[in-house]
mmCIF file of C-alpha atoms in Angstrom:
data_model
loop_
_atom_site.group_PDB
_atom_site.id
_atom_site.type_symbol
_atom_site.label_atom_id
_atom_site.label_comp_id
_atom_site.label_asym_id
_atom_site.label_seq_id
_atom_site.Cartn_x
_atom_site.Cartn_y
_atom_site.Cartn_z
ATOM 1 C CA MET A 1 14.413 -5.629 10.339
ATOM 2 C CA LEU A 2 14.993 -4.405 6.763
ATOM 3 C CA LYS A 3 11.329 -3.802 6.051
ATOM 4 C CA ILE A 4 9.434 -0.533 6.228
ATOM 5 C CA SER A 5 8.425 -0.988 9.888
ATOM 6 C CA PRO A 6 11.256 1.090 11.478
ATOM 7 C CA PHE A 7 10.462 3.996 9.156
ATOM 8 C CA ILE A 8 6.741 3.785 9.959
ATOM 9 C CA ALA A 9 7.700 3.843 13.641
ATOM 10 C CA LEU A 10 9.751 6.970 12.957
ATOM 11 C CA ALA A 11 6.760 8.579 11.225
ATOM 12 C CA ASN A 12 4.591 7.671 14.219
ATOM 13 C CA TYR A 13 7.166 9.228 16.525
ATOM 14 C CA ILE A 14 7.124 12.420 14.456
ATOM 15 C CA GLY A 15 3.345 12.617 14.873
ATOM 16 C CA PHE A 16 1.728 10.853 11.919
ATOM 17 C CA SER A 17 -0.695 7.955 12.274
ATOM 18 C CA GLY A 18 -2.580 5.428 10.158
ATOM 19 C CA TYR A 19 -2.111 5.566 6.407
ATOM 20 C CA LYS A 20 -0.199 8.858 6.651
ATOM 21 C CA ALA A 21 2.394 7.150 8.849
ATOM 22 C CA TYR A 22 2.680 4.341 6.291
ATOM 23 C CA ALA A 23 3.053 6.775 3.374
ATOM 24 C CA ILE A 24 5.544 9.029 5.160
ATOM 25 C CA GLY A 25 7.484 6.019 6.457
ATOM 26 C CA GLY A 26 7.635 4.546 2.959
ATOM 27 C CA ALA A 27 8.848 7.841 1.514
ATOM 28 C CA ILE A 28 11.554 8.115 4.178
ATOM 29 C CA ALA A 29 12.646 4.531 3.471
ATOM 30 C CA ILE A 30 12.930 5.211 -0.262
ATOM 31 C CA CYS A 31 14.965 8.368 0.400
ATOM 32 C CA VAL A 32 17.340 6.565 2.787
ATOM 33 C CA TRP A 33 17.948 3.636 0.444
ATOM 34 C CA PHE A 34 18.303 5.986 -2.526
ATOM 35 C CA TYR A 35 20.980 7.962 -0.685
ATOM 36 C CA ILE A 36 22.915 4.811 0.243
ATOM 37 C CA CYS A 37 22.617 3.440 -3.295
ATOM 38 C CA ASN A 38 23.790 6.705 -4.843
ATOM 39 C CA LEU A 39 26.713 6.915 -2.416
ATOM 40 C CA ILE A 40 27.964 3.415 -3.292
ATOM 41 C CA ILE A 41 27.544 3.891 -7.046
ATOM 42 C CA SER A 42 29.353 7.246 -6.887
ATOM 43 C CA LYS A 43 32.343 5.585 -5.220
ATOM 44 C CA TYR A 44 32.267 2.860 -7.855
ATOM 45 C CA CYS A 45 31.924 5.154 -10.885
ATOM 46 C CA GLY A 46 33.956 8.052 -9.530
ATOM 47 C CA ASN A 47 31.429 10.601 -10.820
ATOM 48 C CA LYS A 48 28.711 11.933 -8.531
ATOM 49 C CA TYR A 49 26.531 13.260 -11.372
ATOM 50 C CA PHE A 50 26.688 10.011 -13.325
ATOM 51 C CA SER A 51 25.919 8.016 -10.177
ATOM 52 C CA LEU A 52 22.942 10.277 -9.444
ATOM 53 C CA LEU A 53 21.685 9.613 -12.967
ATOM 54 C CA LEU A 54 22.021 5.828 -12.618
ATOM 55 C CA SER A 55 20.441 5.793 -9.150
ATOM 56 C CA THR A 56 17.519 7.883 -10.381
ATOM 57 C CA CYS A 57 16.960 5.573 -13.357
ATOM 58 C CA LEU A 58 17.112 2.558 -11.030
ATOM 59 C CA PHE A 59 14.417 3.996 -8.753
ATOM 60 C CA ILE A 60 12.073 4.943 -11.617
ATOM 61 C CA PRO A 61 9.562 2.050 -11.822
ATOM 62 C CA LEU A 62 9.518 0.549 -15.312
ATOM 63 C CA GLY A 63 7.076 -2.338 -14.906
ATOM 64 C CA MET A 64 4.979 -4.297 -12.443
ATOM 65 C CA ASP A 65 8.059 -5.880 -10.860
ATOM 66 C CA ASP A 66 9.464 -2.452 -10.014
ATOM 67 C CA ILE A 67 6.097 -1.273 -8.701
ATOM 68 C CA ASP A 68 5.648 -4.367 -6.538
ATOM 69 C CA PHE A 69 9.221 -4.828 -5.325
ATOM 70 C CA LEU A 70 10.767 -1.335 -5.263
ATOM 71 C CA LEU A 71 7.715 0.676 -4.194
ATOM 72 C CA GLY A 72 5.378 -1.927 -2.714
ATOM 73 C CA GLN A 73 7.389 -4.574 -0.875
ATOM 74 C CA GLU A 74 10.199 -2.345 0.294
ATOM 75 C CA SER A 75 12.079 -5.271 1.825
ATOM 76 C CA HIS A 76 13.100 -6.023 -1.767
ATOM 77 C CA LEU A 77 14.268 -2.428 -2.175
ATOM 78 C CA SER A 78 16.516 -2.773 0.857
ATOM 79 C CA ASN A 79 17.847 -6.086 -0.443
ATOM 80 C CA VAL A 80 18.643 -4.565 -3.836
ATOM 81 C CA VAL A 81 20.609 -1.744 -2.209
ATOM 82 C CA LEU A 82 22.341 -4.161 0.170
ATOM 83 C CA SER A 83 23.246 -6.322 -2.841
ATOM 84 C CA ILE A 84 24.872 -3.281 -4.429
ATOM 85 C CA MET A 85 26.644 -2.671 -1.098
ATOM 86 C CA ILE A 86 27.920 -6.249 -1.164
ATOM 87 C CA CYS A 87 29.130 -6.350 -4.761
ATOM 88 C CA LEU A 88 30.494 -2.951 -5.757
ATOM 89 C CA PRO A 89 32.682 -2.250 -2.682
ATOM 90 C CA VAL A 90 34.374 -5.646 -3.125
ATOM 91 C CA ILE A 91 35.412 -4.709 -6.662
ATOM 92 C CA ILE A 92 36.688 -1.343 -5.377
ATOM 93 C CA TYR A 93 38.629 -3.129 -2.618
ATOM 94 C CA ILE A 94 40.240 -5.566 -5.050
ATOM 95 C CA GLN A 95 41.240 -2.828 -7.487
ATOM 96 C CA GLU A 96 42.244 -0.119 -4.998
ATOM 97 C CA SER A 97 43.138 -2.116 -1.827
ATOM 98 C CA LYS A 98 40.926 0.068 0.376
ATOM 99 C CA LYS A 99 39.936 -2.099 3.335
ATOM 100 C CA SER A 100 37.073 0.181 4.355
ATOM 101 C CA PHE A 101 35.121 -0.967 1.305
ATOM 102 C CA LEU A 102 35.566 -4.606 2.285
ATOM 103 C CA CYS A 103 34.152 -3.714 5.713
ATOM 104 C CA ILE A 104 31.121 -2.103 4.040
ATOM 105 C CA SER A 105 30.530 -5.231 1.981
ATOM 106 C CA SER A 106 30.893 -7.518 5.005
ATOM 107 C CA LEU A 107 28.446 -5.413 7.026
ATOM 108 C CA ALA A 108 25.885 -5.629 4.214
ATOM 109 C CA VAL A 109 26.268 -9.428 4.114
ATOM 110 C CA ILE A 110 25.708 -9.682 7.869
ATOM 111 C CA LEU A 111 22.610 -7.454 7.765
ATOM 112 C CA MET A 112 21.027 -9.294 4.859
ATOM 113 C CA THR A 113 21.851 -12.745 6.226
ATOM 114 C CA ALA A 114 20.472 -11.890 9.654
ATOM 115 C CA GLU A 115 17.209 -11.075 7.860
ATOM 116 C CA GLN A 116 17.079 -13.972 5.370
ATOM 117 C CA PRO A 117 20.069 -16.312 4.766
ATOM 118 C CA ILE A 118 18.633 -17.997 1.658
ATOM 119 C CA ARG A 119 18.270 -14.689 -0.170
ATOM 120 C CA THR A 120 21.858 -13.784 0.709
ATOM 121 C CA LEU A 121 23.094 -17.152 -0.504
ATOM 122 C CA ILE A 122 21.390 -16.674 -3.875
ATOM 123 C CA ILE A 123 23.354 -13.426 -4.212
ATOM 124 C CA ILE A 124 26.785 -14.359 -2.883
ATOM 125 C CA ALA A 125 27.012 -17.810 -4.520
ATOM 126 C CA PRO A 126 27.228 -16.445 -8.102
ATOM 127 C CA PHE A 127 29.108 -13.369 -6.857
ATOM 128 C CA ILE A 128 31.888 -15.429 -5.259
ATOM 129 C CA LEU A 129 32.225 -17.475 -8.438
ATOM 130 C CA PHE A 130 32.281 -14.287 -10.525
ATOM 131 C CA ILE A 131 34.969 -12.577 -8.436
ATOM 132 C CA LEU A 132 37.265 -15.613 -8.254
ATOM 133 C CA ILE A 133 37.055 -16.145 -12.016
ATOM 134 C CA ILE A 134 37.391 -12.477 -12.953
ATOM 135 C CA PHE A 135 40.279 -11.387 -10.726
ATOM 136 C CA ARG A 136 42.170 -14.582 -9.826
ATOM 137 C CA SER A 137 44.306 -12.870 -7.196
ATOM 138 C CA LYS A 138 45.158 -13.192 -3.523
ATOM 139 C CA THR A 139 43.107 -10.072 -2.795
ATOM 140 C CA SER A 140 40.027 -11.597 -4.413
ATOM 141 C CA VAL A 141 40.426 -14.761 -2.314
ATOM 142 C CA VAL A 142 40.739 -12.663 0.861
ATOM 143 C CA SER A 143 37.624 -10.681 -0.026
ATOM 144 C CA MET A 144 35.611 -13.844 -0.672
ATOM 145 C CA LEU A 145 36.784 -15.367 2.616
ATOM 146 C CA SER A 146 35.591 -12.196 4.327
ATOM 147 C CA ILE A 147 32.216 -12.534 2.596
ATOM 148 C CA ALA A 148 31.963 -16.187 3.681
ATOM 149 C CA VAL A 149 32.836 -15.377 7.306
ATOM 150 C CA SER A 150 30.316 -12.522 7.296
ATOM 151 C CA PHE A 151 27.672 -14.916 6.010
ATOM 152 C CA VAL A 152 28.382 -17.316 8.883
ATOM 153 C CA ILE A 153 28.122 -14.460 11.403
ATOM 154 C CA GLY A 154 24.856 -13.312 9.848
ATOM 155 C CA LYS A 155 23.492 -16.865 9.901
ATOM 156 C CA MET A 156 24.319 -17.132 13.606
ATOM 157 C CA ALA A 157 22.495 -13.849 14.201
ATOM 158 C CA ASN A 158 19.523 -15.160 12.217
ATOM 159 C CA ASP A 159 19.439 -18.385 14.245
ATOM 160 C CA TYR A 160 19.556 -16.389 17.481
ATOM 161 C CA LEU A 161 16.716 -14.088 16.384
ATOM 162 C CA LEU A 162 14.564 -17.014 15.275
ATOM 163 C CA ASP A 163 15.214 -18.922 18.479
ATOM 164 C CA ARG A 164 14.744 -16.073 20.957
ATOM 165 C CA HIS A 165 12.510 -13.471 19.339
ATOM 166 C CA PHE A 166 10.876 -14.389 16.012
ATOM 167 C CA PRO A 167 10.222 -18.141 15.732
ATOM 168 C CA LEU A 168 8.926 -19.306 12.352
ATOM 169 C CA LYS A 169 5.731 -21.310 12.015
ATOM 170 C CA VAL A 170 7.076 -22.777 8.765
ATOM 171 C CA ASP A 171 10.766 -22.792 7.819
ATOM 172 C CA TYR A 172 10.680 -22.822 4.035
ATOM 173 C CA SER A 173 14.458 -23.209 3.779
ATOM 174 C CA GLN A 174 14.117 -26.635 5.389
ATOM 175 C CA ALA A 175 11.200 -27.556 3.128
ATOM 176 C CA SER A 176 13.041 -26.849 -0.152
ATOM 177 C CA LEU A 177 13.540 -29.956 -2.275
ATOM 178 C CA LEU A 178 15.522 -30.583 -5.454
ATOM 179 C CA ILE A 179 13.229 -31.124 -8.426
ATOM 180 C CA SER A 180 13.529 -33.098 -11.662
ATOM 181 C CA PRO A 181 15.564 -31.548 -14.532
ATOM 182 C CA ASP A 182 12.548 -31.322 -16.862
ATOM 183 C CA LYS A 183 10.591 -29.388 -14.231
ATOM 184 C CA ALA A 184 13.624 -27.147 -13.623
ATOM 185 C CA ILE A 185 13.824 -26.362 -17.355
ATOM 186 C CA ASP A 186 10.104 -25.551 -17.414
ATOM 187 C CA ASN A 187 10.587 -23.270 -14.405
ATOM 188 C CA LEU A 188 13.535 -21.552 -16.093
ATOM 189 C CA PHE A 189 11.526 -20.511 -19.145
ATOM 190 C CA ILE A 190 8.492 -19.520 -17.070
ATOM 191 C CA ILE A 191 10.588 -17.303 -14.772
ATOM 192 C CA LEU A 192 12.565 -15.786 -17.660
ATOM 193 C CA LYS A 193 9.370 -14.936 -19.539
ATOM 194 C CA SER A 194 7.832 -13.443 -16.405
ATOM 195 C CA ILE A 195 10.872 -11.254 -15.730
ATOM 196 C CA LEU A 196 11.062 -9.991 -19.318
ATOM 197 C CA VAL A 197 7.336 -9.221 -19.447
ATOM 198 C CA TYR A 198 6.928 -7.599 -16.039
ATOM 199 C CA SER A 199 10.205 -5.670 -16.038
ATOM 200 C CA SER A 200 8.811 -3.256 -18.645
ATOM 201 C CA SER A 201 5.742 -1.041 -18.915
ATOM 202 C CA SER A 202 4.415 -2.850 -22.007
ATOM 203 C CA SER A 203 2.388 -5.271 -19.889
ATOM 204 C CA LEU A 204 0.542 -2.318 -18.329
ATOM 205 C CA ALA A 205 -0.589 -1.030 -21.731
ATOM 206 C CA VAL A 206 -2.041 -4.345 -22.917
ATOM 207 C CA GLY A 207 -5.638 -3.938 -24.120
ATOM 208 C CA SER A 208 -5.282 -0.241 -24.938
ATOM 209 C CA ASN A 209 -6.262 1.174 -28.325
ATOM 210 C CA ALA A 210 -3.518 0.558 -30.903
ATOM 211 C CA ILE A 211 -3.654 4.194 -32.004
ATOM 212 C CA GLY A 212 -4.175 5.531 -28.496
ATOM 213 C CA ILE A 213 -1.957 7.628 -26.278
ATOM 214 C CA LEU A 214 -0.288 4.603 -24.648
ATOM 215 C CA THR A 215 1.002 3.094 -27.903
ATOM 216 C CA PRO A 216 4.360 4.951 -27.881
ATOM 217 C CA PHE A 217 4.912 3.919 -24.259
ATOM 218 C CA TYR A 218 4.055 0.312 -25.148
ATOM 219 C CA PHE A 219 6.815 0.244 -27.766
ATOM 220 C CA MET A 220 9.225 2.036 -25.442
ATOM 221 C CA GLY A 221 8.615 -0.820 -23.017
ATOM 222 C CA LEU A 222 9.414 -3.329 -25.756
ATOM 223 C CA LEU A 223 12.582 -1.372 -26.515
ATOM 224 C CA TYR A 224 13.635 -1.742 -22.890
ATOM 225 C CA ILE A 225 13.092 -5.511 -23.090
ATOM 226 C CA LEU A 226 15.343 -5.667 -26.175
ATOM 227 C CA LEU A 227 18.013 -3.553 -24.457
ATOM 228 C CA PHE A 228 17.733 -5.738 -21.354
ATOM 229 C CA ILE A 229 18.325 -8.900 -23.405
ATOM 230 C CA ALA A 230 21.193 -7.237 -25.299
ATOM 231 C CA THR A 231 22.774 -6.236 -21.979
ATOM 232 C CA ILE A 232 22.625 -9.834 -20.739
ATOM 233 C CA VAL A 233 24.262 -11.076 -23.953
ATOM 234 C CA TYR A 234 26.950 -8.372 -23.812
ATOM 235 C CA GLY A 235 27.658 -9.052 -20.137
ATOM 236 C CA LEU A 236 28.011 -12.792 -20.746
ATOM 237 C CA LYS A 237 30.324 -12.059 -23.673
ATOM 238 C CA ILE A 238 32.574 -9.991 -21.389
ATOM 239 C CA PHE A 239 32.531 -12.709 -18.734
ATOM 240 C CA LEU A 240 33.465 -15.430 -21.226
ATOM 241 C CA HIS A 241 36.269 -13.314 -22.699
ATOM 242 C CA ILE A 242 37.720 -12.777 -19.233
ATOM 243 C CA LEU A 243 37.225 -16.453 -18.406
ATOM 244 C CA ILE A 244 39.311 -17.364 -21.463
ATOM 245 C CA ASP A 245 41.879 -14.587 -21.040
ATOM 246 C CA GLY A 246 42.090 -13.232 -17.468
ATOM 247 C CA ARG A 247 44.605 -10.562 -18.497
ATOM 248 C CA LYS A 248 41.764 -8.519 -19.974
ATOM 249 C CA THR A 249 40.722 -7.384 -16.485
ATOM 250 C CA LYS A 250 43.980 -5.496 -16.167
ATOM 251 C CA THR A 251 43.963 -3.923 -19.614
ATOM 252 C CA SER A 252 40.658 -3.276 -21.348
ATOM 253 C CA ILE A 253 37.680 -3.919 -19.041
ATOM 254 C CA CYS A 254 36.182 -0.810 -17.443
ATOM 255 C CA ARG A 255 34.079 -0.864 -14.284
ATOM 256 C CA LEU A 256 30.807 -0.376 -16.135
ATOM 257 C CA ASP A 257 31.577 -3.443 -18.252
ATOM 258 C CA LEU A 258 32.410 -5.370 -15.077
ATOM 259 C CA LEU A 259 29.070 -4.270 -13.637
ATOM 260 C CA CYS A 260 27.306 -5.476 -16.778
ATOM 261 C CA ALA A 261 29.147 -8.811 -16.623
ATOM 262 C CA LEU A 262 28.255 -9.156 -12.934
ATOM 263 C CA GLY A 263 24.581 -8.485 -13.612
ATOM 264 C CA ALA A 264 24.460 -10.941 -16.519
ATOM 265 C CA THR A 265 26.342 -13.669 -14.647
ATOM 266 C CA GLY A 266 24.279 -13.200 -11.498
ATOM 267 C CA PHE A 267 21.093 -13.230 -13.551
ATOM 268 C CA VAL A 268 21.891 -16.453 -15.434
ATOM 269 C CA LEU A 269 23.342 -18.365 -12.474
ATOM 270 C CA GLY A 270 20.609 -17.105 -10.166
ATOM 271 C CA LEU A 271 17.980 -18.084 -12.726
ATOM 272 C CA LEU A 272 19.389 -21.612 -12.852
ATOM 273 C CA LEU A 273 19.519 -21.774 -9.059
ATOM 274 C CA ILE A 274 15.966 -20.658 -8.361
ATOM 275 C CA SER A 275 14.618 -22.810 -11.205
ATOM 276 C CA CYS A 276 15.839 -25.839 -9.271
ATOM 277 C CA LEU A 277 14.867 -24.652 -5.777
ATOM 278 C CA ASN A 278 12.291 -21.872 -5.525
ATOM 279 C CA PRO A 279 10.782 -20.716 -8.842
ATOM 280 C CA GLU A 280 10.176 -17.038 -8.075
ATOM 281 C CA GLY A 281 11.821 -14.281 -10.091
ATOM 282 C CA ARG A 282 11.925 -11.901 -7.117
ATOM 283 C CA HIS A 283 14.892 -13.842 -5.723
ATOM 284 C CA ILE A 284 17.139 -12.563 -8.549
ATOM 285 C CA PHE A 285 15.670 -9.063 -8.544
ATOM 286 C CA TRP A 286 19.106 -7.816 -7.432
ATOM 287 C CA ALA A 287 20.656 -8.977 -10.732
ATOM 288 C CA THR A 288 17.726 -7.547 -12.695
ATOM 289 C CA CYS A 289 18.385 -4.156 -11.080
ATOM 290 C CA ILE A 290 22.118 -4.271 -11.833
ATOM 291 C CA LEU A 291 21.250 -5.014 -15.465
ATOM 292 C CA LYS A 292 18.798 -2.100 -15.366
ATOM 293 C CA ILE A 293 21.630 0.187 -14.249
ATOM 294 C CA SER A 294 23.776 -1.142 -17.100
ATOM 295 C CA VAL A 295 20.999 -0.504 -19.637
ATOM 296 C CA PHE A 296 20.744 3.169 -18.722
ATOM 297 C CA ALA A 297 24.517 3.542 -18.495
ATOM 298 C CA THR A 298 24.618 2.331 -22.105
ATOM 299 C CA ILE A 299 21.828 4.709 -23.139
ATOM 300 C CA PHE A 300 23.765 7.599 -21.582
ATOM 301 C CA LYS A 301 26.961 6.584 -23.404
ATOM 302 C CA ILE A 302 25.059 6.492 -26.711
ATOM 303 C CA PHE A 303 23.702 10.000 -26.151
ATOM 304 C CA LYS A 304 27.075 11.309 -24.982
ATOM 305 C CA SER A 305 28.934 9.903 -27.990
ATOM 306 C CA ASN A 306 26.536 11.691 -30.355
ATOM 307 C CA ILE A 307 25.716 14.920 -28.511
ATOM 308 C CA LYS A 308 29.018 15.716 -26.721
ATOM 309 C CA ASN A 309 27.142 17.641 -24.027
ATOM 310 C CA ASN A 310 26.768 16.065 -20.601
ATOM 311 C CA VAL A 311 23.762 18.125 -19.535
ATOM 312 C CA TYR A 312 21.775 17.165 -22.632
ATOM 313 C CA SER A 313 22.915 13.548 -22.319
ATOM 314 C CA TYR A 314 21.794 13.379 -18.678
ATOM 315 C CA SER A 315 18.455 15.005 -19.523
ATOM 316 C CA LEU A 316 17.761 12.721 -22.483
ATOM 317 C CA THR A 317 18.637 9.622 -20.473
ATOM 318 C CA ILE A 318 16.193 10.618 -17.730
ATOM 319 C CA ALA A 319 13.591 11.370 -20.400
ATOM 320 C CA MET A 320 14.130 7.893 -21.879
ATOM 321 C CA ALA A 321 13.702 6.330 -18.431
ATOM 322 C CA ILE A 322 10.438 8.211 -17.902
ATOM 323 C CA CYS A 323 9.128 7.233 -21.356
ATOM 324 C CA MET A 324 10.017 3.588 -20.660
ATOM 325 C CA SER A 325 8.516 3.744 -17.185
ATOM 326 C CA ALA A 326 5.156 2.694 -15.791
ATOM 327 C CA ILE A 327 4.249 6.300 -14.975
ATOM 328 C CA ALA A 328 2.158 7.022 -18.088
ATOM 329 C CA PRO A 329 0.270 3.665 -18.162
ATOM 330 C CA VAL A 330 -0.523 3.903 -14.444
ATOM 331 C CA LEU A 331 -1.676 7.528 -14.586
ATOM 332 C CA TYR A 332 -3.701 6.916 -17.744
#
C-alpha cells in the first residue's frame, strides 16, 4: 500500500511501460513524499526556506543505507515521511493546541499500522515515552491516547487486509522470540557499527587511491559520522536535562533541539529494542533520518552564525551535503 506500486500504476496509466514505468513511478513517489515531508517540516520550523533546505538535505543520499532505503526500497522512504508526520505534528499540537495537527498524526499512524504494525510500534513506543517525559501535561496525555487509539484502528485494518486480501505465508511478528542478554549486546554493537558505517559515503570510497579524487569525499563522510555521533550525544544531553528539570521545555528548549532530542532518544531506545527482537538497522531508519536533519540544521546554524547571510548559508549547507553524499563515489 505504501510501496512504489501505486505510482508505477499511475505511470502505466499515463502511457509508460516496463522499466520506464518503474523509473517514472519511482520519481513521482519521491516527489510526492518530498512535498509532504517539506510541508510538515515547514509547519514545524515556521520557515519555508529552512524547511526546504532540511528536506533537500534529507533526500540527498549520503551512504548505502540512503541509497538502499530512500531510493531503492521506497517503502522505507514512505515510512520515514510518515514517521515525521507522526512525530512533528504532535509536538505542534501540544505547543499550539491545534487539533488539526493531531488528526494528521493519527492518520499517519493508521496508514503505517495498516501496512506493518511492528514497524509502527518500534516508532511510537519510544515516541510515547519521549512525549510523556518531555511535556508532562494533560495535552500530551491526550495526544498519546489518540496515537494509541489510532494504532489499534490501524491494527484492525491490518488484520482485515491480511484475512481477506493479503494472507501471509509466514507471520514474522508471531515468530519473534526474546534472546539472551549477551546476544542482545552483541547485536547492539553490530547494528550500531553498521549504521555508522553505511550512513556515510566513506564506505563507498574504500579501496580507492589514498591520493585520488575520492579522498576528500572519504574524509567528508567521516566528518558526517562524527557529526552524527555528536548529534546523538547532544540530543541525549537535552533529553536528560529535561528529564531532570521539566521546566526547561517551557523556557529554553527550541524546536530544533527537541527534534534532536527526539532523534537521539528514538535512536537509542529503538536500537535497544531491535537488538532484543529483530537485529536490523532499517527498523530505526526513521530516527537515523531525524538525526540527519538535525546534523544539517546544525551545519546551517554554524554557517549562519559566521556568515550572517542566509543565501550563502543555505548554499554552503547544500554544498556540504553534496560533498558528504554518495554522489561522487557512485559516479566515479
